[in-house]
JSON list of C-alpha atoms and ligand atoms in Angstrom, two decimals:
[
{"chain": "A", "resi": 1, "resn": "MET", "atom": "CA", "xyz": [33.70, 1.24, -0.20]},
{"chain": "A", "resi": 2, "resn": "ASP", "atom": "CA", "xyz": [36.92, 1.78, -2.12]},
{"chain": "A", "resi": 3, "resn": "GLN", "atom": "CA", "xyz": [37.00, -0.33, -5.32]},
{"chain": "A", "resi": 4, "resn": "LEU", "atom": "CA", "xyz": [40.23, -2.10, -4.39]},
{"chain": "A", "resi": 5, "resn": "CYS", "atom": "CA", "xyz": [38.93, -3.03, -0.92]},
{"chain": "A", "resi": 6, "resn": "GLN", "atom": "CA", "xyz": [35.68, -4.25, -2.47]},
{"chain": "A", "resi": 7, "resn": "ALA", "atom": "CA", "xyz": [37.64, -6.44, -4.91]},
{"chain": "A", "resi": 8, "resn": "ALA", "atom": "CA", "xyz": [39.59, -7.95, -1.98]},
{"chain": "A", "resi": 9, "resn": "LEU", "atom": "CA", "xyz": [36.34, -8.59, -0.08]},
{"chain": "A", "resi": 10, "resn": "ASP", "atom": "CA", "xyz": [34.73, -10.19, -3.15]},
{"chain": "A", "resi": 11, "resn": "VAL", "atom": "CA", "xyz": [37.61, -12.53, -4.02]},
{"chain": "A", "resi": 12, "resn": "ARG", "atom": "CA", "xyz": [37.88, -13.60, -0.37]},
{"chain": "A", "resi": 13, "resn": "LEU", "atom": "CA", "xyz": [34.72, -15.64, -0.95]},
{"chain": "A", "resi": 14, "resn": "ARG", "atom": "CA", "xyz": [36.64, -17.78, -3.46]},
{"chain": "A", "resi": 15, "resn": "ALA", "atom": "CA", "xyz": [39.25, -18.81, -0.87]},
{"chain": "A", "resi": 16, "resn": "HIS", "atom": "CA", "xyz": [40.04, -22.51, -0.65]},
{"chain": "A", "resi": 17, "resn": "ALA", "atom": "CA", "xyz": [40.48, -22.75, 3.12]},
{"chain": "A", "resi": 18, "resn": "PRO", "atom": "CA", "xyz": [38.96, -26.03, 4.33]},
{"chain": "A", "resi": 19, "resn": "PHE", "atom": "CA", "xyz": [41.59, -26.46, 7.04]},
{"chain": "A", "resi": 20, "resn": "SER", "atom": "CA", "xyz": [41.80, -23.08, 8.74]},
{"chain": "A", "resi": 21, "resn": "LYS", "atom": "CA", "xyz": [38.39, -21.81, 7.56]},
{"chain": "A", "resi": 22, "resn": "PHE", "atom": "CA", "xyz": [40.11, -18.42, 7.53]},
{"chain": "A", "resi": 23, "resn": "LEU", "atom": "CA", "xyz": [39.19, -16.82, 4.21]},
{"chain": "A", "resi": 24, "resn": "VAL", "atom": "CA", "xyz": [41.45, -14.07, 2.89]},
{"chain": "A", "resi": 25, "resn": "GLY", "atom": "CA", "xyz": [41.22, -11.92, -0.23]},
{"chain": "A", "resi": 26, "resn": "ALA", "atom": "CA", "xyz": [43.81, -9.62, -1.74]},
{"chain": "A", "resi": 27, "resn": "ALA", "atom": "CA", "xyz": [43.60, -7.11, -4.57]},
{"chain": "A", "resi": 28, "resn": "ILE", "atom": "CA", "xyz": [46.52, -5.28, -6.13]},
{"chain": "A", "resi": 29, "resn": "GLU", "atom": "CA", "xyz": [46.32, -2.26, -8.43]},
{"chain": "A", "resi": 30, "resn": "ASP", "atom": "CA", "xyz": [48.97, -1.92, -11.12]},
{"chain": "A", "resi": 31, "resn": "ASP", "atom": "CA", "xyz": [50.30, 1.29, -12.65]},
{"chain": "A", "resi": 32, "resn": "GLN", "atom": "CA", "xyz": [47.69, 1.07, -15.45]},
{"chain": "A", "resi": 33, "resn": "GLY", "atom": "CA", "xyz": [44.88, 1.01, -12.88]},
{"chain": "A", "resi": 34, "resn": "ARG", "atom": "CA", "xyz": [44.17, -2.68, -13.47]},
{"chain": "A", "resi": 35, "resn": "ILE", "atom": "CA", "xyz": [43.11, -4.72, -10.45]},
{"chain": "A", "resi": 36, "resn": "HIS", "atom": "CA", "xyz": [44.49, -8.24, -9.92]},
{"chain": "A", "resi": 37, "resn": "THR", "atom": "CA", "xyz": [42.96, -10.40, -7.23]},
{"chain": "A", "resi": 38, "resn": "GLY", "atom": "CA", "xyz": [43.91, -13.48, -5.23]},
{"chain": "A", "resi": 39, "resn": "CYS", "atom": "CA", "xyz": [42.56, -15.66, -2.43]},
{"chain": "A", "resi": 40, "resn": "ASN", "atom": "CA", "xyz": [44.33, -18.09, -0.13]},
{"chain": "A", "resi": 41, "resn": "VAL", "atom": "CA", "xyz": [44.64, -21.63, -1.48]},
{"chain": "A", "resi": 42, "resn": "GLU", "atom": "CA", "xyz": [45.27, -24.20, 1.24]},
{"chain": "A", "resi": 43, "resn": "ASN", "atom": "CA", "xyz": [46.76, -27.67, 0.90]},
{"chain": "A", "resi": 44, "resn": "ALA", "atom": "CA", "xyz": [46.38, -30.85, 2.96]},
{"chain": "A", "resi": 45, "resn": "THR", "atom": "CA", "xyz": [50.11, -30.71, 3.68]},
{"chain": "A", "resi": 46, "resn": "TYR", "atom": "CA", "xyz": [49.43, -27.29, 5.28]},
{"chain": "A", "resi": 47, "resn": "GLY", "atom": "CA", "xyz": [52.93, -26.13, 4.35]},
{"chain": "A", "resi": 48, "resn": "LEU", "atom": "CA", "xyz": [52.09, -25.80, 0.65]},
{"chain": "A", "resi": 49, "resn": "THR", "atom": "CA", "xyz": [49.33, -23.30, 1.38]},
{"chain": "A", "resi": 50, "resn": "VAL", "atom": "CA", "xyz": [49.68, -20.05, -0.55]},
{"chain": "A", "resi": 51, "resn": "CYS", "atom": "CA", "xyz": [48.37, -16.81, 0.92]},
{"chain": "A", "resi": 52, "resn": "ALA", "atom": "CA", "xyz": [45.98, -14.49, -0.89]},
{"chain": "A", "resi": 53, "resn": "GLU", "atom": "CA", "xyz": [48.63, -11.77, -1.26]},
{"chain": "A", "resi": 54, "resn": "ARG", "atom": "CA", "xyz": [51.08, -14.01, -3.09]},
{"chain": "A", "resi": 55, "resn": "VAL", "atom": "CA", "xyz": [48.37, -15.39, -5.36]},
{"chain": "A", "resi": 56, "resn": "ALA", "atom": "CA", "xyz": [47.41, -11.81, -6.31]},
{"chain": "A", "resi": 57, "resn": "VAL", "atom": "CA", "xyz": [51.02, -10.78, -6.95]},
{"chain": "A", "resi": 58, "resn": "PHE", "atom": "CA", "xyz": [51.85, -13.86, -9.01]},
{"chain": "A", "resi": 59, "resn": "LYS", "atom": "CA", "xyz": [48.66, -13.57, -11.04]},
{"chain": "A", "resi": 60, "resn": "ALA", "atom": "CA", "xyz": [49.50, -9.92, -11.75]},
{"chain": "A", "resi": 61, "resn": "ILE", "atom": "CA", "xyz": [53.06, -10.76, -12.77]},
{"chain": "A", "resi": 62, "resn": "SER", "atom": "CA", "xyz": [51.82, -13.50, -15.08]},
{"chain": "A", "resi": 63, "resn": "GLU", "atom": "CA", "xyz": [49.46, -10.99, -16.71]},
{"chain": "A", "resi": 64, "resn": "GLY", "atom": "CA", "xyz": [52.44, -8.77, -17.51]},
{"chain": "A", "resi": 65, "resn": "ALA", "atom": "CA", "xyz": [52.07, -6.18, -14.76]},
{"chain": "A", "resi": 66, "resn": "ARG", "atom": "CA", "xyz": [55.36, -4.98, -13.27]},
{"chain": "A", "resi": 67, "resn": "LYS", "atom": "CA", "xyz": [54.59, -1.82, -11.27]},
{"chain": "A", "resi": 68, "resn": "PHE", "atom": "CA", "xyz": [52.05, -1.55, -8.51]},
{"chain": "A", "resi": 69, "resn": "ARG", "atom": "CA", "xyz": [50.35, 1.29, -6.70]},
{"chain": "A", "resi": 70, "resn": "ARG", "atom": "CA", "xyz": [48.60, -0.31, -3.76]},
{"chain": "A", "resi": 71, "resn": "ILE", "atom": "CA", "xyz": [47.20, -3.50, -2.31]},
{"chain": "A", "resi": 72, "resn": "ALA", "atom": "CA", "xyz": [44.17, -4.34, -0.19]},
{"chain": "A", "resi": 73, "resn": "VAL", "atom": "CA", "xyz": [43.86, -7.38, 2.09]},
{"chain": "A", "resi": 74, "resn": "ALA", "atom": "CA", "xyz": [40.45, -8.53, 3.37]},
{"chain": "A", "resi": 75, "resn": "ALA", "atom": "CA", "xyz": [39.68, -10.97, 6.17]},
{"chain": "A", "resi": 76, "resn": "ASP", "atom": "CA", "xyz": [36.85, -11.62, 8.60]},
{"chain": "A", "resi": 77, "resn": "ALA", "atom": "CA", "xyz": [38.44, -10.58, 11.86]},
{"chain": "A", "resi": 78, "resn": "PRO", "atom": "CA", "xyz": [37.98, -7.66, 14.23]},
{"chain": "A", "resi": 79, "resn": "LYS", "atom": "CA", "xyz": [41.78, -7.42, 14.41]},
{"chain": "A", "resi": 80, "resn": "LEU", "atom": "CA", "xyz": [42.76, -6.30, 10.89]},
{"chain": "A", "resi": 81, "resn": "THR", "atom": "CA", "xyz": [44.91, -8.97, 9.19]},
{"chain": "A", "resi": 82, "resn": "PRO", "atom": "CA", "xyz": [48.35, -7.92, 7.92]},
{"chain": "A", "resi": 83, "resn": "PRO", "atom": "CA", "xyz": [50.38, -9.94, 5.37]},
{"chain": "A", "resi": 84, "resn": "CYS", "atom": "CA", "xyz": [52.52, -12.76, 6.81]},
{"chain": "A", "resi": 85, "resn": "GLY", "atom": "CA", "xyz": [56.32, -12.58, 6.75]},
{"chain": "A", "resi": 86, "resn": "ALA", "atom": "CA", "xyz": [56.68, -14.54, 3.49]},
{"chain": "A", "resi": 87, "resn": "CYS", "atom": "CA", "xyz": [54.18, -12.25, 1.76]},
{"chain": "A", "resi": 88, "resn": "ARG", "atom": "CA", "xyz": [55.96, -9.16, 3.05]},
{"chain": "A", "resi": 89, "resn": "GLN", "atom": "CA", "xyz": [59.15, -10.39, 1.37]},
{"chain": "A", "resi": 90, "resn": "ILE", "atom": "CA", "xyz": [57.36, -11.06, -1.92]},
{"chain": "A", "resi": 91, "resn": "LEU", "atom": "CA", "xyz": [55.52, -7.72, -1.77]},
{"chain": "A", "resi": 92, "resn": "TRP", "atom": "CA", "xyz": [58.77, -5.89, -1.10]},
{"chain": "A", "resi": 93, "resn": "GLU", "atom": "CA", "xyz": [60.48, -7.48, -4.10]},
{"chain": "A", "resi": 94, "resn": "PHE", "atom": "CA", "xyz": [57.67, -6.76, -6.54]},
{"chain": "A", "resi": 95, "resn": "CYS", "atom": "CA", "xyz": [56.05, -3.62, -5.14]},
{"chain": "A", "resi": 96, "resn": "GLY", "atom": "CA", "xyz": [58.64, -1.85, -2.97]},
{"chain": "A", "resi": 97, "resn": "ASP", "atom": "CA", "xyz": [57.24, 0.43, -0.30]},
{"chain": "A", "resi": 98, "resn": "VAL", "atom": "CA", "xyz": [53.66, -0.04, -1.47]},
{"chain": "A", "resi": 99, "resn": "GLU", "atom": "CA", "xyz": [50.55, 1.24, 0.32]},
{"chain": "A", "resi": 100, "resn": "ILE", "atom": "CA", "xyz": [48.58, -1.54, 1.98]},
{"chain": "A", "resi": 101, "resn": "THR", "atom": "CA", "xyz": [44.97, -1.23, 3.11]},
{"chain": "A", "resi": 102, "resn": "LEU", "atom": "CA", "xyz": [43.66, -3.82, 5.53]},
{"chain": "A", "resi": 103, "resn": "VAL", "atom": "CA", "xyz": [39.90, -4.24, 5.59]},
{"chain": "A", "resi": 104, "resn": "ASN", "atom": "CA", "xyz": [37.42, -6.44, 7.45]},
{"chain": "A", "resi": 105, "resn": "LEU", "atom": "CA", "xyz": [33.81, -7.41, 6.83]},
{"chain": "A", "resi": 106, "resn": "GLN", "atom": "CA", "xyz": [32.55, -4.50, 8.92]},
{"chain": "A", "resi": 107, "resn": "GLY", "atom": "CA", "xyz": [34.31, -2.14, 6.52]},
{"chain": "A", "resi": 108, "resn": "ARG", "atom": "CA", "xyz": [36.93, -1.14, 9.08]},
{"chain": "A", "resi": 109, "resn": "THR", "atom": "CA", "xyz": [40.15, -0.16, 7.32]},
{"chain": "A", "resi": 110, "resn": "GLU", "atom": "CA", "xyz": [43.71, 0.77, 8.12]},
{"chain": "A", "resi": 111, "resn": "THR", "atom": "CA", "xyz": [46.22, 1.97, 5.54]},
{"chain": "A", "resi": 112, "resn": "LEU", "atom": "CA", "xyz": [49.96, 1.70, 6.05]},
{"chain": "A", "resi": 113, "resn": "LYS", "atom": "CA", "xyz": [53.15, 1.46, 4.05]},
{"chain": "A", "resi": 114, "resn": "LEU", "atom": "CA", "xyz": [54.99, -1.84, 3.62]},
{"chain": "A", "resi": 115, "resn": "LYS", "atom": "CA", "xyz": [58.14, -0.29, 5.14]},
{"chain": "A", "resi": 116, "resn": "ASP", "atom": "CA", "xyz": [56.27, 0.05, 8.44]},
{"chain": "A", "resi": 117, "resn": "LEU", "atom": "CA", "xyz": [55.55, -3.69, 8.43]},
{"chain": "A", "resi": 118, "resn": "PHE", "atom": "CA", "xyz": [58.90, -4.71, 6.97]},
{"chain": "A", "resi": 119, "resn": "PRO", "atom": "CA", "xyz": [61.50, -2.19, 8.11]},
{"chain": "A", "resi": 120, "resn": "ARG", "atom": "CA", "xyz": [64.82, -3.81, 7.15]},
{"chain": "A", "resi": 121, "resn": "PRO", "atom": "CA", "xyz": [64.22, -6.03, 4.14]},
{"chain": "A", "resi": 122, "resn": "PHE", "atom": "CA", "xyz": [66.67, -8.30, 2.41]},
{"chain": "A", "resi": 123, "resn": "ASP", "atom": "CA", "xyz": [66.59, -7.66, -1.33]},
{"chain": "A", "resi": 124, "resn": "ASP", "atom": "CA", "xyz": [68.71, -7.68, -4.49]},
{"chain": "A", "resi": 125, "resn": "THR", "atom": "CA", "xyz": [70.75, -4.69, -3.30]},
{"chain": "A", "resi": 126, "resn": "PHE", "atom": "CA", "xyz": [72.63, -7.17, -1.08]},
{"chain": "A", "resi": 127, "resn": "LEU", "atom": "CA", "xyz": [73.52, -9.45, -3.98]},
{"chain": "A", "resi": 128, "resn": "GLY", "atom": "CA", "xyz": [76.28, -7.25, -5.37]},
{"chain": "B", "resi": 201, "resn": "THU", "atom": "N1", "xyz": [46.55, -16.07, 5.12]},
{"chain": "B", "resi": 201, "resn": "THU", "atom": "C1", "xyz": [46.52, -15.28, 4.01]},
{"chain": "B", "resi": 201, "resn": "THU", "atom": "O1", "xyz": [46.08, -15.70, 2.93]},
{"chain": "B", "resi": 201, "resn": "THU", "atom": "N2", "xyz": [47.00, -14.01, 4.12]},
{"chain": "B", "resi": 201, "resn": "THU", "atom": "C2", "xyz": [47.37, -13.42, 5.29]},
{"chain": "B", "resi": 201, "resn": "THU", "atom": "O2", "xyz": [47.68, -12.24, 5.29]},
{"chain": "B", "resi": 201, "resn": "THU", "atom": "C3", "xyz": [47.38, -14.21, 6.52]},
{"chain": "B", "resi": 201, "resn": "THU", "atom": "C4", "xyz": [47.10, -15.65, 6.38]},
{"chain": "B", "resi": 201, "resn": "THU", "atom": "C5", "xyz": [45.96, -17.40, 5.02]},
{"chain": "B", "resi": 201, "resn": "THU", "atom": "C6", "xyz": [46.90, -18.56, 5.00]},
{"chain": "B", "resi": 201, "resn": "THU", "atom": "C7", "xyz": [46.02, -19.68, 5.52]},
{"chain": "B", "resi": 201, "resn": "THU", "atom": "O3", "xyz": [45.28, -20.21, 4.44]},
{"chain": "B", "resi": 201, "resn": "THU", "atom": "C8", "xyz": [45.06, -18.99, 6.47]},
{"chain": "B", "resi": 201, "resn": "THU", "atom": "O4", "xyz": [45.10, -17.61, 6.12]},
{"chain": "B", "resi": 201, "resn": "THU", "atom": "C9", "xyz": [45.40, -19.17, 7.93]},
{"chain": "B", "resi": 201, "resn": "THU", "atom": "O5", "xyz": [46.71, -18.83, 8.20]}
]
């Protein structure tokens, strides 16, 4: 198992998901080869829930990382779980057209580029 996928699978077990019971882990590798991880953290309001991908990105940013090579997202589902729309926006802003590997508990993986999931992003180039 690829180290980044394994990190995403491991951190998934730390998810705080009492409402959905859907545990997700994410791991992001920076340009120094460091791995930053995140799990989903749910909230009783539901709407304040933060996905695993955003937790991983924000943790990485707060550790000083600024450039990223790839990200892995782990969930327990036969249908591999892609990042939600909000996470795609955040990933685009901080990682650009990053490589994303989706993995499940059976070790099934699929690797794609963010541009394939998020083909016409809004970003700072529109802000003049
Ligand atoms: N979730 C993630 O953490 N990442 C995804 O890619 C999809 C959804 C979380 C949010 C919520 O805690 C639960 O999964 C169900 O939507």
